[in-house]
Short mmCIF file of C-alpha atoms in Angstrom, two decimals:
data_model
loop_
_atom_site.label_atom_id
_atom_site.label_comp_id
_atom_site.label_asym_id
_atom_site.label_seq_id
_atom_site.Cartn_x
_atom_site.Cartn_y
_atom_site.Cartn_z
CA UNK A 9 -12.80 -6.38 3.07
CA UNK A 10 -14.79 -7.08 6.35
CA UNK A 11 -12.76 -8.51 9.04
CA UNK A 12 -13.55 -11.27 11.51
CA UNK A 13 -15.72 -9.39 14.41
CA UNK A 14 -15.38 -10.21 18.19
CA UNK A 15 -19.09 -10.91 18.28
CA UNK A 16 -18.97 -12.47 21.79
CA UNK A 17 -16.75 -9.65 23.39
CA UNK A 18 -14.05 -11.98 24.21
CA UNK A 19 -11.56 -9.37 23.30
CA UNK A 20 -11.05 -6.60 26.13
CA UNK A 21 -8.82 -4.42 24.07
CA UNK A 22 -11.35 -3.69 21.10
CA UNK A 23 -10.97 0.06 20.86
CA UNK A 24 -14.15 2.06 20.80
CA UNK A 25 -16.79 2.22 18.13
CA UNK A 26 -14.95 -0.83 16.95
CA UNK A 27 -15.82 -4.00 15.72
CA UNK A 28 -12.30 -5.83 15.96
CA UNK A 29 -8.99 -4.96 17.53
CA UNK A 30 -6.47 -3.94 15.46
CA UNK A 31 -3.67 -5.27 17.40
CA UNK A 32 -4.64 -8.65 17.69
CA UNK A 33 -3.01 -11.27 16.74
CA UNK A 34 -4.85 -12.73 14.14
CA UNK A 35 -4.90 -8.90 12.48
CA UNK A 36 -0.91 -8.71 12.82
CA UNK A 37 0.37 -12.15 11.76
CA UNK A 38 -0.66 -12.30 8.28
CA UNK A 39 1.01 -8.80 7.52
CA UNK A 40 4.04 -10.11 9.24
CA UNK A 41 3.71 -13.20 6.99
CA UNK A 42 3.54 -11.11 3.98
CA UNK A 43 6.27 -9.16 5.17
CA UNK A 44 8.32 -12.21 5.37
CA UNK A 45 7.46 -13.48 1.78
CA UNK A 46 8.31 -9.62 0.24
CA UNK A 47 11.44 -9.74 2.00
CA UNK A 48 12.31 -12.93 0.54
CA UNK A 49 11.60 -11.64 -2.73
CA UNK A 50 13.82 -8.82 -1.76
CA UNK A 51 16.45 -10.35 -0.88
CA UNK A 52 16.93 -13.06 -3.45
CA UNK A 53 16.70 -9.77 -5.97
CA UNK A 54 19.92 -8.62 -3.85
CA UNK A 55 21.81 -11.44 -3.94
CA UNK A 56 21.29 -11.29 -7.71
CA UNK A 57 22.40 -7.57 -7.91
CA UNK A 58 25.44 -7.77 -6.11
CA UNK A 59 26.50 -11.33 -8.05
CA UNK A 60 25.91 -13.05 -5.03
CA UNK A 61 24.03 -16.01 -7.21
CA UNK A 62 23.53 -15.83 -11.16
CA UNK A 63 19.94 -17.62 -11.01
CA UNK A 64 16.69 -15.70 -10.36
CA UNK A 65 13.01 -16.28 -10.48
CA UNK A 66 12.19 -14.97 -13.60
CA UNK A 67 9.58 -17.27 -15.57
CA UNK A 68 7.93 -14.30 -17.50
CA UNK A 69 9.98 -11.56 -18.78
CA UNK A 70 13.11 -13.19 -20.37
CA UNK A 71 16.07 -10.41 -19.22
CA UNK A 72 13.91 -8.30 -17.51
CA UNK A 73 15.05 -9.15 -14.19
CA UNK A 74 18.66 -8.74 -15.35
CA UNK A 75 17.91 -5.37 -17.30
CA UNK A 76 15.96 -3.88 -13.87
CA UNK A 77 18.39 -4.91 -11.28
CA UNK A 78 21.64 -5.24 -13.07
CA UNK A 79 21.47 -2.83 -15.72
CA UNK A 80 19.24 -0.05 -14.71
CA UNK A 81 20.25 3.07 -14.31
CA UNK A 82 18.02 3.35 -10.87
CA UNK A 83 20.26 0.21 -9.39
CA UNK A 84 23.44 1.65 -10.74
CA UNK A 85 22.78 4.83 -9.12
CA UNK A 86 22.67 2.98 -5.81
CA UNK A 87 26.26 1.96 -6.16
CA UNK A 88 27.44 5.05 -4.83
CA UNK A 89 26.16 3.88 -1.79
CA UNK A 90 27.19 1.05 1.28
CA UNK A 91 23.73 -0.68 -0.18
CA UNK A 92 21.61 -1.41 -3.19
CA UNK A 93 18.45 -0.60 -3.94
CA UNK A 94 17.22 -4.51 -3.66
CA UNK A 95 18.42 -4.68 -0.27
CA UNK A 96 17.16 -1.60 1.22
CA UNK A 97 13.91 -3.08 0.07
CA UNK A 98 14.75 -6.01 1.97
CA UNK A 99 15.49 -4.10 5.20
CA UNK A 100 12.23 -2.06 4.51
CA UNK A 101 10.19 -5.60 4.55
CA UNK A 102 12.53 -6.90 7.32
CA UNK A 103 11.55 -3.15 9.24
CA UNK A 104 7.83 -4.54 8.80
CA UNK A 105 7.72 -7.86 10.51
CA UNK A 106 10.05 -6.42 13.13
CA UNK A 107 7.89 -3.46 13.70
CA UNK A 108 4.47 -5.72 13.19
CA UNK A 109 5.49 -8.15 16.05
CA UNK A 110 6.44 -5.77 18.52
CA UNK A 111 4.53 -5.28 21.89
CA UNK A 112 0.92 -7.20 22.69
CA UNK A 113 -2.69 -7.19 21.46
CA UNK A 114 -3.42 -3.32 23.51
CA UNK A 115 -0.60 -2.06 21.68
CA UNK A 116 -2.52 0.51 19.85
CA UNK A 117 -3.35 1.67 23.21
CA UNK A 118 -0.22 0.98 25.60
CA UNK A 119 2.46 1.79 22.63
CA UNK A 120 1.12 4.41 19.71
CA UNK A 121 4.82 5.02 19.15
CA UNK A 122 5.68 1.66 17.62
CA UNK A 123 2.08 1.39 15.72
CA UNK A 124 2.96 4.72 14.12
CA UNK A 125 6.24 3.84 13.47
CA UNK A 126 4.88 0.38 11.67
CA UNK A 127 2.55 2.60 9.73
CA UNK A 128 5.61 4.53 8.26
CA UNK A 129 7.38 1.89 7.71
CA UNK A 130 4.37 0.07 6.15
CA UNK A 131 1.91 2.98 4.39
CA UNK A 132 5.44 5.19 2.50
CA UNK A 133 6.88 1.45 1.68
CA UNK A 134 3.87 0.21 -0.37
CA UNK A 135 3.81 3.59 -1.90
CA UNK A 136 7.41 3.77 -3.03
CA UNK A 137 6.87 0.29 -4.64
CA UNK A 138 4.12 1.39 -6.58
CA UNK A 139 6.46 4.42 -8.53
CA UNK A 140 9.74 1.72 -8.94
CA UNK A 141 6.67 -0.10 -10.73
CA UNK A 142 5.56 2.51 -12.50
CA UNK A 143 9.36 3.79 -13.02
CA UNK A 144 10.88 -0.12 -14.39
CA UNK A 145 8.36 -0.08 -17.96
CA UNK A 146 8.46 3.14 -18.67
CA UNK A 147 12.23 3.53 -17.55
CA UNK A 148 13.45 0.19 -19.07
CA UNK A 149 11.17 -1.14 -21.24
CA UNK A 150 11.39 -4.61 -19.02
CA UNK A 151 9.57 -6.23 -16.55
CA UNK A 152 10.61 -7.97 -13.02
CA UNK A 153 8.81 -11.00 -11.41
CA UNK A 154 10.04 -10.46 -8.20
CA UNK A 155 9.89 -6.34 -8.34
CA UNK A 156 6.30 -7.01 -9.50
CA UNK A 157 5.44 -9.58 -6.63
CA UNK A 158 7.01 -7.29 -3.95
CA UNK A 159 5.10 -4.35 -5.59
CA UNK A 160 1.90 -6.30 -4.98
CA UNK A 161 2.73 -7.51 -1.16
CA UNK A 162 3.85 -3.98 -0.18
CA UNK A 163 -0.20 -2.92 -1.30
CA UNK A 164 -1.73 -6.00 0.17
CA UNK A 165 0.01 -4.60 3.69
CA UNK A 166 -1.23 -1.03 3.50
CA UNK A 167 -4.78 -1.89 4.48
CA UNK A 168 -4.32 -4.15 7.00
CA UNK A 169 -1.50 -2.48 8.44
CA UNK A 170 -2.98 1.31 8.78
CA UNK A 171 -6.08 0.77 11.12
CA UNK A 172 -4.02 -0.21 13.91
CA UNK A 173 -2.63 3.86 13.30
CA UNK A 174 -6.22 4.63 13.34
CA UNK A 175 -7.13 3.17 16.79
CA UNK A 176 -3.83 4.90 17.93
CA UNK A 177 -4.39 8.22 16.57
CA UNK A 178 -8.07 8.33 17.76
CA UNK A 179 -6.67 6.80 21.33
CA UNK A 180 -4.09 9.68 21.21
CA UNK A 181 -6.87 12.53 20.46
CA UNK A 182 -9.83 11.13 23.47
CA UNK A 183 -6.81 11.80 25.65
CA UNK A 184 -6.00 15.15 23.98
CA UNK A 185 -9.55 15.82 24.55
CA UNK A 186 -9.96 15.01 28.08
CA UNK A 187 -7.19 16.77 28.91
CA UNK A 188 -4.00 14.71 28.98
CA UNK A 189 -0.77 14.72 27.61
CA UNK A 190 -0.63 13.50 23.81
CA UNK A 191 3.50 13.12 24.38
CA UNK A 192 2.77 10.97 27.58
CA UNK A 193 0.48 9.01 25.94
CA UNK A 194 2.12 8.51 22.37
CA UNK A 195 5.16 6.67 24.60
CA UNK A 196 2.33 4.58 26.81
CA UNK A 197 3.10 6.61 29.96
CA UNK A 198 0.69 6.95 32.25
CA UNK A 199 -0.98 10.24 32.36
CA UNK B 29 -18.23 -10.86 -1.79
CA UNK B 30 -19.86 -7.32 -1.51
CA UNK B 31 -20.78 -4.98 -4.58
CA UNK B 32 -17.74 -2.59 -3.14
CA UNK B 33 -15.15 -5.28 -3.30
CA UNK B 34 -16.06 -6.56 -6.32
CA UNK B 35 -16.03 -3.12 -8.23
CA UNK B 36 -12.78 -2.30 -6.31
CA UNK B 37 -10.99 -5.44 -7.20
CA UNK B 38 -12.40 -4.96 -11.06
CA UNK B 39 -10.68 -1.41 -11.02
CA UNK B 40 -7.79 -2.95 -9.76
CA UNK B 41 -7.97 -5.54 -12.66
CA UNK B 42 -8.53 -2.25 -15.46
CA UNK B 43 -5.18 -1.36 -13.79
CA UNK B 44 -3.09 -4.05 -14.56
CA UNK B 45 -4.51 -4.20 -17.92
CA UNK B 46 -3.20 -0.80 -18.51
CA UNK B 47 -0.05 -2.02 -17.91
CA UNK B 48 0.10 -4.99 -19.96
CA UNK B 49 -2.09 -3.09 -22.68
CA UNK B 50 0.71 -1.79 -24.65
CA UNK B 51 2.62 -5.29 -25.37
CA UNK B 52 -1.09 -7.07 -25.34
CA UNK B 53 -2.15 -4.48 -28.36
CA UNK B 54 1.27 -3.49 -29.75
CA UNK B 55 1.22 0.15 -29.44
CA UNK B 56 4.38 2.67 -28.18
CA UNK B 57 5.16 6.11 -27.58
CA UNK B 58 3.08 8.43 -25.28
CA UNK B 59 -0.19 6.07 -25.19
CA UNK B 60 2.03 3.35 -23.99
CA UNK B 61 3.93 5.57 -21.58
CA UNK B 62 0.31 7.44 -20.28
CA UNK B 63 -0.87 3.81 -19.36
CA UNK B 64 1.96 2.16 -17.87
CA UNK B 65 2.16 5.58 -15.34
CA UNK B 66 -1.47 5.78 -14.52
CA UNK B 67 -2.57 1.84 -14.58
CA UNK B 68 -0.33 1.07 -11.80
CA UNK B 69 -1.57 4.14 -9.83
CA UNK B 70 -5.08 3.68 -10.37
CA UNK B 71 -5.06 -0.29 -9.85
CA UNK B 72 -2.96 0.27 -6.47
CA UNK B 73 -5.88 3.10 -5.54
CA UNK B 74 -8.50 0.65 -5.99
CA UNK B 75 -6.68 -2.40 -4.38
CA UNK B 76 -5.79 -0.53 -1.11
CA UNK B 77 -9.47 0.51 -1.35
CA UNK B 78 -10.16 -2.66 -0.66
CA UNK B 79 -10.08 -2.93 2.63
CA UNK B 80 -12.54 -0.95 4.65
CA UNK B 81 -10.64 1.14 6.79
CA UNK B 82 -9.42 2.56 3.69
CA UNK B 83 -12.48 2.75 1.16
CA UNK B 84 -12.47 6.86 0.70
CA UNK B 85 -9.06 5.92 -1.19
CA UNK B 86 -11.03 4.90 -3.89
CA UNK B 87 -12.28 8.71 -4.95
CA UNK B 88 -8.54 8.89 -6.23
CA UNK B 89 -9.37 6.71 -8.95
CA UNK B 90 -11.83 9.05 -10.35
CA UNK B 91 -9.52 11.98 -11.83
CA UNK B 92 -7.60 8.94 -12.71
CA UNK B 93 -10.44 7.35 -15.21
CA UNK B 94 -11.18 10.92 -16.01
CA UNK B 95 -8.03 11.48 -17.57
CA UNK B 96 -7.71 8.05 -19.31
CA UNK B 97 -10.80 9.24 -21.17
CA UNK B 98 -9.43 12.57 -22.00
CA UNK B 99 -6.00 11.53 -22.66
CA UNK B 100 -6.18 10.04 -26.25
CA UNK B 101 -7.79 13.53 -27.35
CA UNK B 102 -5.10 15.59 -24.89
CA UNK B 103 -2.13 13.89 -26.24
CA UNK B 104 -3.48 13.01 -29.66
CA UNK B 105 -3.66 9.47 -30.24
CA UNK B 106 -6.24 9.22 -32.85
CA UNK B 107 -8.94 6.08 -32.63
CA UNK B 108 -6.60 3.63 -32.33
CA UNK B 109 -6.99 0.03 -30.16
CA UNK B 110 -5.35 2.57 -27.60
CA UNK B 111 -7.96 4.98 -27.68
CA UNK B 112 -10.84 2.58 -27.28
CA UNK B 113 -8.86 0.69 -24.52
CA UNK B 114 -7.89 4.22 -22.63
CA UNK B 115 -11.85 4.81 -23.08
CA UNK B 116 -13.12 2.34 -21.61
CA UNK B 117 -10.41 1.36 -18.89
CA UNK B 118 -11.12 5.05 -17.98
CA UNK B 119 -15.12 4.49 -17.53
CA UNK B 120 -14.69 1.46 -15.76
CA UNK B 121 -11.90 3.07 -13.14
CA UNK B 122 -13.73 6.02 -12.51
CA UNK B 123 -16.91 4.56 -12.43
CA UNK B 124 -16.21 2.05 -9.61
CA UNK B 125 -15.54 4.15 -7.26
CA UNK B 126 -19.24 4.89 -7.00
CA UNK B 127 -20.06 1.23 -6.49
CA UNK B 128 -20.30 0.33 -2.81
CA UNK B 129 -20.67 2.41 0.81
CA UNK B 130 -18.07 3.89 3.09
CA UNK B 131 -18.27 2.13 6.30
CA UNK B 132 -15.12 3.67 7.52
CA UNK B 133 -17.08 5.37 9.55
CA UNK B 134 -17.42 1.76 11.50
CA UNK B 135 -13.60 2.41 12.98
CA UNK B 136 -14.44 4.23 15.85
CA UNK B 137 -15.89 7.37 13.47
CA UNK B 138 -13.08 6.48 10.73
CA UNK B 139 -10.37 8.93 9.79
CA UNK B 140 -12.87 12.33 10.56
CA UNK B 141 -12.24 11.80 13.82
CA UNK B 142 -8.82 12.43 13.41
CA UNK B 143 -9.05 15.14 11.44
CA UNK B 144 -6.65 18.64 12.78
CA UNK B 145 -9.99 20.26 14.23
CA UNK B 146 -11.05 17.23 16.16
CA UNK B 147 -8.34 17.72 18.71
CA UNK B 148 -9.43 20.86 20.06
CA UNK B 149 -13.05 19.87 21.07
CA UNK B 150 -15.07 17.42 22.16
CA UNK B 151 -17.71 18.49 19.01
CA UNK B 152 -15.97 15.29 17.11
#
């Protein structure tokens, strides 16, 4: 997917070699929007696990919700903990938009640490949703609306969300390179 | 919409057909299992593949479509609605991945430049 270019060099922060920057705003918003919508998802699943409400979106799969969340062995396994697995989901998304709206459009440049710490949050996230996917058919025999939904938004961020950790990890090496301190620059110190 | 996109977002399709395959042609036991483990991976491969930065992620699909070709023989499903459809989903997943060019290179010299031995020269 091509991305809007800053043909007319309007941008000063456009990292180099590139055709966009990463950190801009019209790059970050829509994964923060997603993240918003997944967490939603998220968190209406945890209300329903922990009998919060009895109603959930489920226009598809009959029970299949209800078997996943309710009755799974995955979810019960989680009740040995403070939280459930539908909620630490939520946190995860909620860990997104926080992490996705933090600092300005030179970000990548001025603060690697939090763009590497949004590409954790966002690149293992969208990969974990894709095994409890994998794990609720083959598992349960049942399918999820919501799980399936959040599955999908947790992809749709990986891509948009991982070549802002590009720009920072190539920023990070040219100063490497030229003789600075990576440490120093990973916190946006000056060298 | 570019040939790359399209062949990436068709993968992606194959993917979710694995997963639905098994209800859609009423089949169970290790076919349905093999596909509901490896459409999911495949079709997130090829969706995250999508997006430029990202298109060398698509060479995972190929082992992927590989083994959905190999599998019905491997695991002995004989020719079956689940063999054809393991047949060709596999074709058409690892396949794709051919379709297109990697312009990741476009980022700044793309993920290569990142790579462990480009920090201790200037040869990157």
């Amino acid at each position: 997917m091509r991305r809007a270019v800053d043909h007319d060099g309007s941008d000063p922060h456009v990292p180099p070699g590139w055709e966009v920057n990463p950190s801009a705003w019209s790059q970050r918003v829509p994964i923060v929007v997603l993240a918003v919508l997944g967490g939603f998802a998220a968190a209406w699943l945890a209300l329903y696990q922990q009998e919060y409400v009895d109603t959930v979106f489920e226009p598809f799969f009959g029970d299949g919700t209800t078997d996943i969340v309710r009755e799974s062995g995955f979810s019960k396994a989680f009740e040995r903990f403070p939280i459930g697995d539908a909620a630490l989901g939520a946190l995860g998304y909620l860990a997104d938009a926080v992490t996705g709206l933090i600092g300005g459009t030179d970000r990548w440049e001025k603060m690697p640490w939090i763009v590497i710490v949004f590409g954790v949050f966002v690149g293992p996230f969208g990969a974990m949703s894709v095994m409890l996917t994998v794990f609720q058919p083959v598992l349960y025999g049942s399918f999820c609306t919501l799980c399936l939904f959040s599955g999908v938004v947790s992809l749709a961020m990986i891509g948009p969300g991982v070549d802002e950790v590009l720009a920072s990890l190539q920023h990070l090496r040219r100063e490497r390179v030229a003789g600075g301190s990576v440490w120093r620059a990973f916190w946006g110190l000056d060298a | 919409m570019s040939a790359g996109l399209l062949a990436r977002l068709v993968a992606a399709a194959v993917g979710v057909w694995l997963i639905a395959a098994p209800a859609v042609l009423d089949y169970g036991g290790v076919a349905a299992d093999n596909d509901r483990i490896i459409g999911p991976i495949a079709g997130a491969f090829a969706f995250v593949a999508c997006w430029e930065v990202l298109a060398a992620l698509r060479w995972a699909t190929v082992p992927l479509g590989v083994w959905l070709i190999a599998a019905p023989a491997v695991l002995g499903y004989g020719a079956t609605a689940a063999w054809c459809s393991s047949l060709a989903s596999g074709v058409v997943i690892a396949g794709a991945a051919w379709i297109g060019q990697d312009t990741s290179g476009s980022f700044g010299g793309g993920w290569r430049s990142v790579r462990p031995a480009a920090w201790r020269s200037e040869a990157a």
